[in-house]
Amino acid sequence: MMGNRLKDILNREKVTAYRICKDLKIDQSQMSRFLHGQGSISLKKLKQVMDYLGYDIEYVKRRPSQKGDD
């Protein structure tokens, strides 16, 4: 779920996961697995990514509402 939110942000900001991984020295395969819901990244790395993009980490971590809205 968090990976989907991050993918949405990447699309909105027109930034590729490749660029973020290269700039922040994050393993590309780890990021890919996270974005596809098949793995995780550390909270520290997620915070680095969100800071890089100019977003608060809480935006990614928040839970969906009971209405089913994201």
PDB file of C-alpha atoms in Angstrom:
ATOM      1  CA  MET A   1       0.000   0.000   0.000  1.00  0.00           C
ATOM      2  CA  MET A   2       2.769   2.460   0.860  1.00  0.00           C
ATOM      3  CA  GLY A   3       4.508   1.502  -2.358  1.00  0.00           C
ATOM      4  CA  ASN A   4       1.404   2.494  -4.315  1.00  0.00           C
ATOM      5  CA  ARG A   5       1.303   5.866  -2.595  1.00  0.00           C
ATOM      6  CA  LEU A   6       4.949   6.422  -3.381  1.00  0.00           C
ATOM      7  CA  LYS A   7       4.351   5.451  -7.035  1.00  0.00           C
ATOM      8  CA  ASP A   8       1.560   8.028  -7.198  1.00  0.00           C
ATOM      9  CA  ILE A   9       3.889  10.696  -5.826  1.00  0.00           C
ATOM     10  CA  LEU A  10       6.624   9.765  -8.309  1.00  0.00           C
ATOM     11  CA  ASN A  11       4.150  10.083 -11.167  1.00  0.00           C
ATOM     12  CA  ARG A  12       2.831  13.399  -9.848  1.00  0.00           C
ATOM     13  CA  GLU A  13       6.337  14.811  -9.440  1.00  0.00           C
ATOM     14  CA  LYS A  14       7.571  13.303 -12.718  1.00  0.00           C
ATOM     15  CA  VAL A  15      10.550  11.664 -11.005  1.00  0.00           C
ATOM     16  CA  THR A  16      11.684   8.132 -11.729  1.00  0.00           C
ATOM     17  CA  ALA A  17      12.553   5.596  -9.077  1.00  0.00           C
ATOM     18  CA  TYR A  18      15.843   5.175 -10.925  1.00  0.00           C
ATOM     19  CA  ARG A  19      16.726   8.849 -10.402  1.00  0.00           C
ATOM     20  CA  ILE A  20      15.910   8.692  -6.697  1.00  0.00           C
ATOM     21  CA  CYS A  21      17.924   5.504  -6.223  1.00  0.00           C
ATOM     22  CA  LYS A  22      20.884   6.986  -8.052  1.00  0.00           C
ATOM     23  CA  ASP A  23      20.785  10.291  -6.166  1.00  0.00           C
ATOM     24  CA  LEU A  24      20.192   8.750  -2.733  1.00  0.00           C
ATOM     25  CA  LYS A  25      22.303   5.620  -3.278  1.00  0.00           C
ATOM     26  CA  ILE A  26      19.393   3.266  -2.605  1.00  0.00           C
ATOM     27  CA  ASP A  27      19.406  -0.239  -4.062  1.00  0.00           C
ATOM     28  CA  GLN A  28      17.252  -0.185  -7.204  1.00  0.00           C
ATOM     29  CA  SER A  29      15.994  -3.743  -6.847  1.00  0.00           C
ATOM     30  CA  GLN A  30      14.929  -3.089  -3.263  1.00  0.00           C
ATOM     31  CA  MET A  31      13.036   0.034  -4.356  1.00  0.00           C
ATOM     32  CA  SER A  32      11.390  -1.837  -7.215  1.00  0.00           C
ATOM     33  CA  ARG A  33      10.194  -4.601  -4.890  1.00  0.00           C
ATOM     34  CA  PHE A  34       8.805  -1.969  -2.498  1.00  0.00           C
ATOM     35  CA  LEU A  35       6.958  -0.134  -5.270  1.00  0.00           C
ATOM     36  CA  HIS A  36       5.410  -3.401  -6.456  1.00  0.00           C
ATOM     37  CA  GLY A  37       4.353  -4.517  -2.970  1.00  0.00           C
ATOM     38  CA  GLN A  38       6.847  -7.377  -2.879  1.00  0.00           C
ATOM     39  CA  GLY A  39       9.291  -6.014  -0.339  1.00  0.00           C
ATOM     40  CA  SER A  40      10.034  -3.246   2.081  1.00  0.00           C
ATOM     41  CA  ILE A  41      12.480  -0.456   2.683  1.00  0.00           C
ATOM     42  CA  SER A  42      13.577   0.938   5.991  1.00  0.00           C
ATOM     43  CA  LEU A  43      11.768   3.856   7.525  1.00  0.00           C
ATOM     44  CA  LYS A  44      15.028   5.805   7.318  1.00  0.00           C
ATOM     45  CA  LYS A  45      15.251   5.259   3.552  1.00  0.00           C
ATOM     46  CA  LEU A  46      11.577   6.059   3.076  1.00  0.00           C
ATOM     47  CA  LYS A  47      12.089   9.306   4.977  1.00  0.00           C
ATOM     48  CA  GLN A  48      15.072  10.160   2.751  1.00  0.00           C
ATOM     49  CA  VAL A  49      12.944   9.574  -0.346  1.00  0.00           C
ATOM     50  CA  MET A  50      10.079  11.678   0.976  1.00  0.00           C
ATOM     51  CA  ASP A  51      12.447  14.497   1.986  1.00  0.00           C
ATOM     52  CA  TYR A  52      13.979  14.355  -1.500  1.00  0.00           C
ATOM     53  CA  LEU A  53      10.510  14.722  -3.006  1.00  0.00           C
ATOM     54  CA  GLY A  54       9.448  17.451  -0.580  1.00  0.00           C
ATOM     55  CA  TYR A  55       6.707  15.422   1.118  1.00  0.00           C
ATOM     56  CA  ASP A  56       6.057  14.620   4.762  1.00  0.00           C
ATOM     57  CA  ILE A  57       6.509  10.929   5.478  1.00  0.00           C
ATOM     58  CA  GLU A  58       3.094  10.878   7.170  1.00  0.00           C
ATOM     59  CA  TYR A  59       1.538  11.318   3.724  1.00  0.00           C
ATOM     60  CA  VAL A  60       2.756   7.850   2.772  1.00  0.00           C
ATOM     61  CA  LYS A  61       2.223   6.194   6.140  1.00  0.00           C
ATOM     62  CA  ARG A  62      -1.365   7.279   6.755  1.00  0.00           C
ATOM     63  CA  ARG A  63      -4.033   4.636   6.865  1.00  0.00           C
ATOM     64  CA  PRO A  64      -6.953   4.629   4.444  1.00  0.00           C
ATOM     65  CA  SER A  65     -10.202   5.974   5.806  1.00  0.00           C
ATOM     66  CA  GLN A  66     -13.096   3.708   6.710  1.00  0.00           C
ATOM     67  CA  LYS A  67     -14.862   4.968   3.569  1.00  0.00           C
ATOM     68  CA  GLY A  68     -12.240   3.236   1.449  1.00  0.00           C
ATOM     69  CA  ASP A  69     -10.750   6.498   0.162  1.00  0.00           C
ATOM     70  CA  ASP A  70      -6.959   6.662  -0.081  1.00  0.00           C
TER      71      ASP A  70
END
